[in-house]
Short mmCIF file of C-alpha atoms in Angstrom, two decimals:
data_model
loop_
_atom_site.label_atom_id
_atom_site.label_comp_id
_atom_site.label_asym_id
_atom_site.label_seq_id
_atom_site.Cartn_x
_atom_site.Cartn_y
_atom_site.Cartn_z
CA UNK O 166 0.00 0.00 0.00
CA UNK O 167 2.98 2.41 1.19
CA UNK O 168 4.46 2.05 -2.52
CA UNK O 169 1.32 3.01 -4.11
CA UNK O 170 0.84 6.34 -2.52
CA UNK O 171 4.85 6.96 -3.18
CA UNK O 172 4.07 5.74 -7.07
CA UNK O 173 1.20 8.00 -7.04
CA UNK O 174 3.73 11.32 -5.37
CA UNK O 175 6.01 10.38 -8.03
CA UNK O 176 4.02 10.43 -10.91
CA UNK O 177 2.47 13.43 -10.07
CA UNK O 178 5.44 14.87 -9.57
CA UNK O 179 6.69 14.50 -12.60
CA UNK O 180 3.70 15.26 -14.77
CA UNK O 181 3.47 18.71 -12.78
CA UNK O 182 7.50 19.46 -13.23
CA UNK O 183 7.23 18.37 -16.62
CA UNK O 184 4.85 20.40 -17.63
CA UNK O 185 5.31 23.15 -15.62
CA UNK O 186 8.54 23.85 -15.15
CA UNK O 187 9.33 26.91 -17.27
CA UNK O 188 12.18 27.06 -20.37
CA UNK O 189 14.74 29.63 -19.71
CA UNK O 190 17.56 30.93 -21.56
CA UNK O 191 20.08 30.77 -18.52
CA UNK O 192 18.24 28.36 -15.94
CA UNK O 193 19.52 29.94 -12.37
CA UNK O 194 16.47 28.43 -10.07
CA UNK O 195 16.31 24.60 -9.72
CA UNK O 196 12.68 25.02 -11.45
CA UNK O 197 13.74 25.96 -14.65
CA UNK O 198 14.78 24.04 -17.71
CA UNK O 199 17.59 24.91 -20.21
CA UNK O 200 16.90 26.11 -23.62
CA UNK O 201 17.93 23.69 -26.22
CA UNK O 202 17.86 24.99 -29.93
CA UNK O 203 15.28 23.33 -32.00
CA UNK O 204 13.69 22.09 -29.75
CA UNK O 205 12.18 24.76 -27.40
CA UNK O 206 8.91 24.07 -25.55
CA UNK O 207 8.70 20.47 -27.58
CA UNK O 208 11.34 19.27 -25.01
CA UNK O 209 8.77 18.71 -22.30
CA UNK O 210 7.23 16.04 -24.27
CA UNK O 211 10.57 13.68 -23.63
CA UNK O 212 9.52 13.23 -20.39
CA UNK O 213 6.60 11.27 -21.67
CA UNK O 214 7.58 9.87 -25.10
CA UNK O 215 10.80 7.99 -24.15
CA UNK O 216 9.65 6.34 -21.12
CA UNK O 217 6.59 4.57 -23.42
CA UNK O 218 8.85 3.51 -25.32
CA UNK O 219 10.86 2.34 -23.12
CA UNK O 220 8.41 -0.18 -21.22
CA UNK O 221 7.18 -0.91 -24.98
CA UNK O 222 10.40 -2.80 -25.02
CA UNK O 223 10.41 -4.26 -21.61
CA UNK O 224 6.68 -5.72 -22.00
CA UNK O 225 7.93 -7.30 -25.28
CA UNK O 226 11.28 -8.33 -23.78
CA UNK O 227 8.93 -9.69 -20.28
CA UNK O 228 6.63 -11.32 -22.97
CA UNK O 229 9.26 -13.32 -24.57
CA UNK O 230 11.27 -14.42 -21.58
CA UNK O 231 7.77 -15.92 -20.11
CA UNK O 232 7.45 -17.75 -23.46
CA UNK O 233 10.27 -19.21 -23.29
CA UNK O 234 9.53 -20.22 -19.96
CA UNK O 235 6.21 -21.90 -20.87
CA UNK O 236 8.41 -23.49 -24.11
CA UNK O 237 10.56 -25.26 -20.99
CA UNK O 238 7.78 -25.98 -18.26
CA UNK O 239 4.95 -25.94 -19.88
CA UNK O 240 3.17 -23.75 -17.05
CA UNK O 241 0.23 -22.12 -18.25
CA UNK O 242 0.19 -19.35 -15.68
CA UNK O 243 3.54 -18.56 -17.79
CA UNK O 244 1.51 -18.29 -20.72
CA UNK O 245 -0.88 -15.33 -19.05
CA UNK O 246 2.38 -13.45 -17.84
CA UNK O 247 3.58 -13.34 -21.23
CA UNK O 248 -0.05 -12.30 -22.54
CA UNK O 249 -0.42 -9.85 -19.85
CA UNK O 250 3.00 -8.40 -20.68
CA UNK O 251 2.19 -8.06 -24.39
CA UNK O 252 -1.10 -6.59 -24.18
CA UNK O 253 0.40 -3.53 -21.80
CA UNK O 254 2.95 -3.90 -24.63
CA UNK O 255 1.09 -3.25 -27.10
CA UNK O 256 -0.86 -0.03 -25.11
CA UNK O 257 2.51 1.47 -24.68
CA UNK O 258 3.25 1.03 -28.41
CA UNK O 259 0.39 2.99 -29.29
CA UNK O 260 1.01 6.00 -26.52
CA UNK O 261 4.72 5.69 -27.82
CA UNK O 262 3.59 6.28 -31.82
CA UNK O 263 1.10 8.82 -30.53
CA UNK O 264 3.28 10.90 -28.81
CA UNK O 265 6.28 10.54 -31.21
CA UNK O 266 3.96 11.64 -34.06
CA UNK O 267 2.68 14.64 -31.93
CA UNK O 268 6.28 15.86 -31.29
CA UNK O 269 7.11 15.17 -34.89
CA UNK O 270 4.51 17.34 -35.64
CA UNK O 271 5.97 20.21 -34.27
CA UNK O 272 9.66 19.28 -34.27
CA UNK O 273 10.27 18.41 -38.20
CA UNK O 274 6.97 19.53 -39.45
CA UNK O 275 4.86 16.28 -40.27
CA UNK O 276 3.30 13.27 -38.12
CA UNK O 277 4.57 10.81 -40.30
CA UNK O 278 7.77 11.08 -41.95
CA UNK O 279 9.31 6.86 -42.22
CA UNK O 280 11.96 7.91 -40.05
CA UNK O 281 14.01 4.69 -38.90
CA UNK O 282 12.47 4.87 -35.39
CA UNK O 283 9.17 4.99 -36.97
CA UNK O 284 9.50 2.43 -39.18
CA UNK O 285 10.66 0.30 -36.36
CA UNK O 286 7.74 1.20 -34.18
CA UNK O 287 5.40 0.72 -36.85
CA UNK O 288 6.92 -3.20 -37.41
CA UNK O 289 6.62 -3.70 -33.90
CA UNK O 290 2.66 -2.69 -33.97
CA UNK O 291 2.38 -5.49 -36.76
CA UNK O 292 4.18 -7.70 -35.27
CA UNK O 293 2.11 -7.77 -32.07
CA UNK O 294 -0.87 -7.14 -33.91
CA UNK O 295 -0.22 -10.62 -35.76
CA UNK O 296 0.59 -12.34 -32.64
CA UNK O 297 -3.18 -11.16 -31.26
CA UNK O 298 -4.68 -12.92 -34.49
CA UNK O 299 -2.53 -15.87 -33.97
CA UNK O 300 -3.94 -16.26 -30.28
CA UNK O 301 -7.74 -15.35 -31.57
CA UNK O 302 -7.43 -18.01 -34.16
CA UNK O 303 -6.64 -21.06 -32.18
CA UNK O 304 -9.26 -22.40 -29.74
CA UNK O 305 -7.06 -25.31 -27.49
CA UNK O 306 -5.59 -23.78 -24.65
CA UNK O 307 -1.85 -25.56 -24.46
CA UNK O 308 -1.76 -25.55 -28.69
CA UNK O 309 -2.48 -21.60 -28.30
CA UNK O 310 0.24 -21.24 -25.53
CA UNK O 311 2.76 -23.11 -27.52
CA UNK O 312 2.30 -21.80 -31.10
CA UNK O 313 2.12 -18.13 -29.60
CA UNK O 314 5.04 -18.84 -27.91
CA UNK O 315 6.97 -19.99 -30.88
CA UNK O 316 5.98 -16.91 -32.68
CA UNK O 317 6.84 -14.45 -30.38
CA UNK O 318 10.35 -15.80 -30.01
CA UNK O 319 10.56 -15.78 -33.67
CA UNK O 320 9.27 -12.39 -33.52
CA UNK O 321 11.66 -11.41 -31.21
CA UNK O 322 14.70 -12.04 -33.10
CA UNK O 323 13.48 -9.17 -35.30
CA UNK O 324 13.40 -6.62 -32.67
CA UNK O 325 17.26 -6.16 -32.58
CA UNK O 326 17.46 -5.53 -36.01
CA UNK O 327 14.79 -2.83 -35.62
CA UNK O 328 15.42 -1.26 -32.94
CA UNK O 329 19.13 -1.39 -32.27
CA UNK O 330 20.87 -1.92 -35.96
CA UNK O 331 18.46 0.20 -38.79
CA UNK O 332 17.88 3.53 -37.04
CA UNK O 333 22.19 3.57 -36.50
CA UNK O 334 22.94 3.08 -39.96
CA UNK O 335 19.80 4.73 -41.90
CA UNK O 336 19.42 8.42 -42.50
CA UNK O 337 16.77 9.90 -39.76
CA UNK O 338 15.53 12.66 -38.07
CA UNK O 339 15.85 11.41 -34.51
CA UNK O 340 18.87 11.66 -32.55
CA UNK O 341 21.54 9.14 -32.57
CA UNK O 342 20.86 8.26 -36.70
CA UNK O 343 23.82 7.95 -39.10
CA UNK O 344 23.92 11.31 -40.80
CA UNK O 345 23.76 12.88 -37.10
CA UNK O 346 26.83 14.66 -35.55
CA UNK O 347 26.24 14.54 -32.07
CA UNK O 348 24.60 11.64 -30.38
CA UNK O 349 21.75 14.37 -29.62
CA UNK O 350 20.57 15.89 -25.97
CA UNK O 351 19.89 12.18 -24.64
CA UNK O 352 22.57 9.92 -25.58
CA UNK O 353 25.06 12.63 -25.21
CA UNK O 354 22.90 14.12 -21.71
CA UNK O 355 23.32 17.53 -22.64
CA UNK O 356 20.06 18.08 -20.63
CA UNK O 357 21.09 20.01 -17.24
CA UNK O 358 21.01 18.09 -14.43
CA UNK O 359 17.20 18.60 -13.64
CA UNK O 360 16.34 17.81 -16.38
CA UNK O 361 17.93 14.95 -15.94
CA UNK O 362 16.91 14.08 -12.51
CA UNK O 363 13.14 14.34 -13.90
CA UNK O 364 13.41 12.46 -17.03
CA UNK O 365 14.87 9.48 -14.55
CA UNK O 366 12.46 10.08 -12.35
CA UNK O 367 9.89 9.77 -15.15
CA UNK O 368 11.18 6.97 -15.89
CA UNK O 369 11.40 4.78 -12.58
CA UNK O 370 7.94 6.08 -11.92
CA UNK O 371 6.47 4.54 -15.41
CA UNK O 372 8.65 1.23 -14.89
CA UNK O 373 7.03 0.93 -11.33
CA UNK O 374 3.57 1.49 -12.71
CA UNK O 375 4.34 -1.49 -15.77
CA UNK O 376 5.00 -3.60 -13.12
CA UNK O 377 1.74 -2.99 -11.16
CA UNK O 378 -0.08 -3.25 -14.38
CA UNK O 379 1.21 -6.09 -15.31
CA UNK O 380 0.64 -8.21 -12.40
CA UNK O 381 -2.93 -6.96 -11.95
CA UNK O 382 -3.07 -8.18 -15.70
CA UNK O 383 -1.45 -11.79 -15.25
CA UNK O 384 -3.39 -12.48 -12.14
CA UNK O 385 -6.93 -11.46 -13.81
CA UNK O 386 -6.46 -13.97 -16.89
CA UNK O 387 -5.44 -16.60 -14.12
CA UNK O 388 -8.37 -16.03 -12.00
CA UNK O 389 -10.66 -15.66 -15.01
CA UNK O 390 -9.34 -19.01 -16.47
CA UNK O 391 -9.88 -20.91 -13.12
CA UNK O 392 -13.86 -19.72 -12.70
CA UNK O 393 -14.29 -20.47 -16.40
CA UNK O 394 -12.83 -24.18 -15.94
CA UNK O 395 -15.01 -24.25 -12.59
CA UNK O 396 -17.94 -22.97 -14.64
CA UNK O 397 -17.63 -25.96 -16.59
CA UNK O 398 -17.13 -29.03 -14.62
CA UNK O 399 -20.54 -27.21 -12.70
CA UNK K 1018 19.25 -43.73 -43.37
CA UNK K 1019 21.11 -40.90 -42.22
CA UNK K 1020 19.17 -37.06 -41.38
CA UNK K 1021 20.81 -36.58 -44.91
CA UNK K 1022 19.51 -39.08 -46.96
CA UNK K 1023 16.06 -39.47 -44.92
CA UNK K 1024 15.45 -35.39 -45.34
CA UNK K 1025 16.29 -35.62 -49.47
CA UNK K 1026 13.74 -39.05 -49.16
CA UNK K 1027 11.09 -36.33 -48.38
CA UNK K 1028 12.32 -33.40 -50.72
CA UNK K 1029 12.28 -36.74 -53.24
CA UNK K 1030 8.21 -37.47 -52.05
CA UNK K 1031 7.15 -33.68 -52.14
CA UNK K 1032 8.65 -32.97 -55.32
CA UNK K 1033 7.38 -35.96 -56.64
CA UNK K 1034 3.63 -35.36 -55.30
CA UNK K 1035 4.06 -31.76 -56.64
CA UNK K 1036 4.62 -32.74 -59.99
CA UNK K 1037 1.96 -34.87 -60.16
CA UNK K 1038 -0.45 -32.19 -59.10
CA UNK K 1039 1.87 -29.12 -60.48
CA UNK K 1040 -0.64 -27.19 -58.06
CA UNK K 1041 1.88 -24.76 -56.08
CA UNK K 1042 3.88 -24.46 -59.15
CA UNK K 1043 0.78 -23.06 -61.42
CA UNK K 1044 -0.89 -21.44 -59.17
CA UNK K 1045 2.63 -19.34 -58.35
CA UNK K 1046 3.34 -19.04 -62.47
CA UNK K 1047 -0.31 -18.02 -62.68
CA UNK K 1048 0.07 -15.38 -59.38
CA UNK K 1049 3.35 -13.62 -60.73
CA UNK K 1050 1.88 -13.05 -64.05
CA UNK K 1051 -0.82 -11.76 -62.71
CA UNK K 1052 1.24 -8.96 -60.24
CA UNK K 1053 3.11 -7.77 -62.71
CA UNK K 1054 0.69 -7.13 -65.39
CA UNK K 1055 -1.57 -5.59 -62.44
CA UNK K 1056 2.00 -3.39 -62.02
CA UNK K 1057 2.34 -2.62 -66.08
CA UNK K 1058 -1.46 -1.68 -66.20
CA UNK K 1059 -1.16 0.56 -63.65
CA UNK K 1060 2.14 2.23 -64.85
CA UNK K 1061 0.86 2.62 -68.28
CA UNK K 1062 3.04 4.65 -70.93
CA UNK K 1063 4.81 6.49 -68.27
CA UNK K 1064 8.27 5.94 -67.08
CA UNK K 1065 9.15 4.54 -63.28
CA UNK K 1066 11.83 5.77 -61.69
CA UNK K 1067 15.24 3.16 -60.92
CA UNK K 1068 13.75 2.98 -56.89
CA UNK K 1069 10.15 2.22 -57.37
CA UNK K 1070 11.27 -0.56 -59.68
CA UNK K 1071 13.49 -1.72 -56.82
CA UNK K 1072 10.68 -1.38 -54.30
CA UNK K 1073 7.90 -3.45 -56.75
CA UNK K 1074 10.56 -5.87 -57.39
CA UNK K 1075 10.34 -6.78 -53.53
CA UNK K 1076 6.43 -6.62 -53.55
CA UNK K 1077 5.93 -8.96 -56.45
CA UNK K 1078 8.22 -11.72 -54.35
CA UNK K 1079 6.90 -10.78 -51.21
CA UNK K 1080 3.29 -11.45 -52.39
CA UNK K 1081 3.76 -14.88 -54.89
CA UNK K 1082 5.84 -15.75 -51.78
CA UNK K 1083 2.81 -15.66 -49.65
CA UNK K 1084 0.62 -17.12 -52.18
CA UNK K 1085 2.76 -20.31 -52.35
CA UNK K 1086 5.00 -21.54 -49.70
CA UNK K 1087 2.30 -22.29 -46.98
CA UNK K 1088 1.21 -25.00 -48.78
CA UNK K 1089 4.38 -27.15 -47.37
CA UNK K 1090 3.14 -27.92 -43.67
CA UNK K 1091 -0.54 -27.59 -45.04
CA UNK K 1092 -0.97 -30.04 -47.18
CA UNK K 1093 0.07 -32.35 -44.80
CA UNK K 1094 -2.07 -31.67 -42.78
CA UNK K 1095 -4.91 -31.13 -45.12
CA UNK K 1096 -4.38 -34.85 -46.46
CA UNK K 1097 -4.20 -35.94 -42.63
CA UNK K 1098 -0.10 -37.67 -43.51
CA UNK K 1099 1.29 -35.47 -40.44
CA UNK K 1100 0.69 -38.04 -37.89
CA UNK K 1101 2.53 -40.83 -40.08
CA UNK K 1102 5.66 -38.02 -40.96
CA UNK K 1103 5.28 -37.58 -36.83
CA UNK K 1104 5.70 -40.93 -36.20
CA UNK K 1105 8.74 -42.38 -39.03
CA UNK K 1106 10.73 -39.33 -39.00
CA UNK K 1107 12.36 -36.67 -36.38
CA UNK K 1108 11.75 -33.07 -36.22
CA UNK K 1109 14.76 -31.55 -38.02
CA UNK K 1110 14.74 -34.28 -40.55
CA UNK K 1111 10.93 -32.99 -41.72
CA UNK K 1112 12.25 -29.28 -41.34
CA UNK K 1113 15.47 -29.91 -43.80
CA UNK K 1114 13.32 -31.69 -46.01
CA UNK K 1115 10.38 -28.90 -46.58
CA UNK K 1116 13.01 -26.22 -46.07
CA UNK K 1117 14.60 -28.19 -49.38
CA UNK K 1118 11.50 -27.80 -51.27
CA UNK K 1119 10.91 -24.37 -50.36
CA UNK K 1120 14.28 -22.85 -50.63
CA UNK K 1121 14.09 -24.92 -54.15
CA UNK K 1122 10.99 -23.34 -55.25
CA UNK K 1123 11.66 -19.40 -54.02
CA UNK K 1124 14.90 -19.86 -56.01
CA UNK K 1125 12.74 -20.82 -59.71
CA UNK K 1126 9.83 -18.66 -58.98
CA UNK K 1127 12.40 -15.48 -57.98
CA UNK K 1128 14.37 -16.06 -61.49
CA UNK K 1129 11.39 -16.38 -63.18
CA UNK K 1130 10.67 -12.96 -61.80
CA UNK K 1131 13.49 -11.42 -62.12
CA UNK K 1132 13.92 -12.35 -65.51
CA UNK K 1133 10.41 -11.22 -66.19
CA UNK K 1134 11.21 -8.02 -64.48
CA UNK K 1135 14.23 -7.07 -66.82
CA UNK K 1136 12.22 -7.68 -69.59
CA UNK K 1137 9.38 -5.87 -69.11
CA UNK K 1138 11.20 -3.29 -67.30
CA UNK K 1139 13.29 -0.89 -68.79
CA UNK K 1140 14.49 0.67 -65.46
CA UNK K 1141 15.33 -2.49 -64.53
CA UNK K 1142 18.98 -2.63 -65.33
CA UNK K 1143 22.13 -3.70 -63.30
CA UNK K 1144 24.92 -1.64 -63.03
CA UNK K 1145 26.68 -4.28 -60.32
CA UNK K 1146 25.14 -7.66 -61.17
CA UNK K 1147 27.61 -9.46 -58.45
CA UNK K 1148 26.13 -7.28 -55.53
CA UNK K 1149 22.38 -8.43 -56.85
CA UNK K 1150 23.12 -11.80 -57.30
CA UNK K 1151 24.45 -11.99 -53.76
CA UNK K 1152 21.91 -10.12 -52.48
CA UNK K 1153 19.42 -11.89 -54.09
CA UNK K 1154 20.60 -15.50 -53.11
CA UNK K 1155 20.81 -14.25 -49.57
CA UNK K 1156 17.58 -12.80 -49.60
CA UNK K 1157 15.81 -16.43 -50.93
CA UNK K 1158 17.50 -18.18 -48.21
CA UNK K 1159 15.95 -15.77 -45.35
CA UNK K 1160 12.77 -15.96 -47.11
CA UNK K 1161 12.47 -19.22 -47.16
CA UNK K 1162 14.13 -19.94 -43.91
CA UNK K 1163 11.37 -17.65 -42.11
CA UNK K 1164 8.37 -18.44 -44.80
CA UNK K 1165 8.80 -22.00 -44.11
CA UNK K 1166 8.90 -21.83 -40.22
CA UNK K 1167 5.71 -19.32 -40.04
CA UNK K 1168 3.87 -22.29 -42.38
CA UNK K 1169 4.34 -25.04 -39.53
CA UNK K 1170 2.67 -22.46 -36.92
CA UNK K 1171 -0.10 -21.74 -39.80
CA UNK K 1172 -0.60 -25.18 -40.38
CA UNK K 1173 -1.65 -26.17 -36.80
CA UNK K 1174 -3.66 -22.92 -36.28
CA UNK K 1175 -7.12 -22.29 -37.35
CA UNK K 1176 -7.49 -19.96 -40.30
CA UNK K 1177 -4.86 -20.58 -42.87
CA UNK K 1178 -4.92 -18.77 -45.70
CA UNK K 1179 -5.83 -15.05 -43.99
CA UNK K 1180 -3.32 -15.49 -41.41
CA UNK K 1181 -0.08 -16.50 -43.38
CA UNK K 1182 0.93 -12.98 -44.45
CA UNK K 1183 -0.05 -11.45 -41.39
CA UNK K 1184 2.04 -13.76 -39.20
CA UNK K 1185 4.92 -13.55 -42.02
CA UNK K 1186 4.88 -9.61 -42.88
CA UNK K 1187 6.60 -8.38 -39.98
CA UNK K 1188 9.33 -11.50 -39.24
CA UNK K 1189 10.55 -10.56 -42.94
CA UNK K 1190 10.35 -6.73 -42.74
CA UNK K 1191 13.94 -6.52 -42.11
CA UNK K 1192 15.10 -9.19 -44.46
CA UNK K 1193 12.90 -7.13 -46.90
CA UNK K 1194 13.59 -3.56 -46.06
CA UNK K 1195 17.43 -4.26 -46.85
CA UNK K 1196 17.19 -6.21 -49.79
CA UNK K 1197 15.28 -3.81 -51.39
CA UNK K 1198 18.04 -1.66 -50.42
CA UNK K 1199 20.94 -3.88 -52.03
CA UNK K 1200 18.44 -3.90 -55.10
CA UNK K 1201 18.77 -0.09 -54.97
CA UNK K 1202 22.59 -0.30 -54.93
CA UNK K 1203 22.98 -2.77 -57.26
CA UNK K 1204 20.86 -0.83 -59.70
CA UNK K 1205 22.74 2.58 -58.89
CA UNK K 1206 26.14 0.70 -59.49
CA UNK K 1207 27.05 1.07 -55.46
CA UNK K 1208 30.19 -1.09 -54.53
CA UNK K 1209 30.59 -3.88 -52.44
CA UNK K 1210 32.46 -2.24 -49.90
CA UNK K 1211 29.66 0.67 -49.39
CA UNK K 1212 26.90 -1.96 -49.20
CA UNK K 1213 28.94 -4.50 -46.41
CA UNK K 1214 26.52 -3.29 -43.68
CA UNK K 1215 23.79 -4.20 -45.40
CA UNK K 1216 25.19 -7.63 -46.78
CA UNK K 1217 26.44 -8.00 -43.14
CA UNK K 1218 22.43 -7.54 -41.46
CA UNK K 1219 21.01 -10.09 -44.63
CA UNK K 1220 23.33 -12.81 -43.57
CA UNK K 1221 23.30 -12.16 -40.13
CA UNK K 1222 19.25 -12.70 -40.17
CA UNK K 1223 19.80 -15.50 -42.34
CA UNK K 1224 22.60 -17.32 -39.82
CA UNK K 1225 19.64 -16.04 -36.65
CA UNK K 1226 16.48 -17.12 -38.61
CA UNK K 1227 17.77 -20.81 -39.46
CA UNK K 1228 19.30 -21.70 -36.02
CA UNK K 1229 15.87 -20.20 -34.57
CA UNK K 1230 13.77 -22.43 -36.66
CA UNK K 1231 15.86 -25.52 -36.00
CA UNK K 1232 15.58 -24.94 -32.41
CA UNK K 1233 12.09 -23.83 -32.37
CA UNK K 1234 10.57 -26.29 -34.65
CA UNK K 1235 10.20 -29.13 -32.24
CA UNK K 1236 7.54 -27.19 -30.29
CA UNK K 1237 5.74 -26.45 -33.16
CA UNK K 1238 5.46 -29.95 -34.72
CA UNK K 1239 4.99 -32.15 -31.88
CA UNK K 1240 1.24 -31.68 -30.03
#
């Protein structure tokens, strides 16, 4: 209960500082951000943006170690970790594409533009979107766990590629790309230290709140199983 | 026998059965010709430019890809033989054999385009033929590597024929992405040594997808 009410401090904590702290030219009072060039006001958004797509990787990372953990004990509680973990993946997918295209909007002038990173975030939509119709489509319970399994480790080996080899050596917009100079104000943390401090802060606070979600999530599709299969022997 | 012999006993029995019924064979004949006059109808008297060639190159294969490599695991278990290939032969020696007959058939069907493709296509021209050979032999082996695997999960799940390029789409967007890329670089004339990166991610999803599907293939073929 204790780490609730400090999850719920935190997060409002940083959505106030976020969004209210004020952009200065020369920050002097621990309230005020740094001006970066080009990006202005738009900054505020990285306290939001990069932390859903952050836990859009650890759900799909969480949802493909519990595969492979059904693959070897063929648990089926397993089976609703890895579900629960790819369904809060997939929510944080779609904030993550939301909110890019938003600050694309503003920061290079279109929502869409096939920027590397985009690509890659649109692939992993379709590839979770896929693994969805592959659960919907099978009715046996261990034949859905295993097959889905399969496929998300499969799926998974086309992750790296995405998200850790294409947007380094293609031509993008976002920081970090091939035709960039410097690494950009994340990689390189030009942001001032609290900046910093809140973008960690951020997040810690969203990683804690995954977490929460995601075990609400497992236990739910364990509990619902459990009355359904008691439903049916009467 | 050894996993050798017994996997080319299988190639031997699919390609055997497919010639009898030539079905994946005309259908794919039948499903390229039909893409790529769907392509010159919509193009018309005007010219493409060298990268949308590239791009529709890619499409055509992706799509007569889709249309006929399911049909390995399927038809097995369409005619109801899986149980008996279950029960006389291990799970590698079943994946060699329809990754054989696969790899086999994307090779003929992806000549057959490309050769249709130069033709027909006037933008279509080669400056570095090596690079496009490479890159095209490398990019059959992923496909088929991947296209074959994704058939075994089809084959046990419910709907077949929808799901198939759903499943497959986004396992070979990489594989895809870069070899329309090479395509791009072979048709601009781009050397070997600028293109190595991209050489270097085809084979390394090639090397990834087969060892993958070897591992992961037991799970999908025994219940």
């Amino acid at each position: 209960m204790v780490w609730k009410i400090f999850l719920f401090l935190l997060l409002s904590f940083v959505s106030v500082a976020g969004i209210g702290f004020p952009i200065v030219e020369k920050p002097s009072a621990w309230y005020e951000f740094p001006f970066i060039p080009g990006l202005e006001e738009n900054a505020k958004i990285i306290f939001f943006h990069v932390p859903t797509a952050w836990l859009t990787l650890i759900a799909f990372l969480m949802s493909t170690i519990y595969s492979f953990k059904y693959l070897r004990k063929k648990n089926l509680d397993d089976d609703a970790k890895s579900y629960a973990a790819a369904q809060l993946g997939i929510i944080f997918c779609i904030l993550a594409t939301v909110t890019g295209a938003v600050w694309a909007k503003f920061a290079w002038g279109s929502y869409w533009s096939w920027d590397p990173r985009q690509t890659s975030i649109f692939a992993l939509l379709l590839i979770y979107g896929a693994w969805f119709a592959l659960r919907s489509s099978i009715e046996s319970e261990e034949k859905r766990a295993t097959l889905s399994s399969v496929y998300s480790m499969i799926a998974f080996i086309t992750v790296p590629f995405f998200i850790f080899i294409m947007p380094r050596i293609m031509k993008g917009l976002h920081p970090g790309s091939a035709d960039d100079t410097n690494a950009g104000p994340v990689i390189d943390f030009k942001m001032n230290s609290n900046m910093q401090l809140i973008f960690f802060l951020s997040m810690i606070g969203f990683t804690i709140l995954y977490f929460w979600m995601w075990k609400v999530g497992y236990k739910s599709i364990i509990l619902r199983d459990k009355i359904n299969k008691q439903l049916i022997r009467g | 026998m050894s996993l050798r012999s017994k996997s080319y006993a299988l190639f031997k029995k699919d390609f055997s059965s497919e010639l009898r019924t030539r079905y994946a064979v005309n259908s794919l004949a039948m499903f390229i010709i039909v893409a790529i006059s769907v392509i010159l109808f919509s193009v018309g008297n005007e010219k493409i430019s060298e990268s949308l060639t590239g791009g529709l190159f890619w499409v055509v294969i992706f799509f007569t890809a889709m249309s006929g490599l399911s049909r390995a695991f399927v038809s097995e278990e369409e005619r109801g033989t899986s149980l008996t290939l279950q029960l006389i032969a291990s799970p590698s020696t079943v994946f060699t054999g329809k990754l054989l007959f696969n790899l086999i058939l994307v090779f003929c069907m992806n000549t057959v385009i490309a050769i249709l493709y130069s033709a027909l296509f006037e933008a279509f021209v080669m400056k570095n033929f090596v690079l496009f050979l490479t890159s095209f032999i490398l990019g059959n082996i992923g496909l088929a590597a991947a296209s074959t695997t994704i058939a075994a999960i089809i084959s046990k799940a419910g709907a077949k024929g929808t799901l198939y390029p759903v499943l497959s789409f986004p396992i070979l967007l990489p594989l895809i992405l870069t070899s329309v890329q090479l395509t791009l670089f072979a048709i601009d004339g781009t050397s070997f040594e600028e293109s190595k990166f991209e050489l270097a991610i085809v084979v390394s999803y090639d090397v990834i997808m087969l060892t993958a599907s070897y591992m992961l293939f037991d799970f999908i073929w025994k219940d």
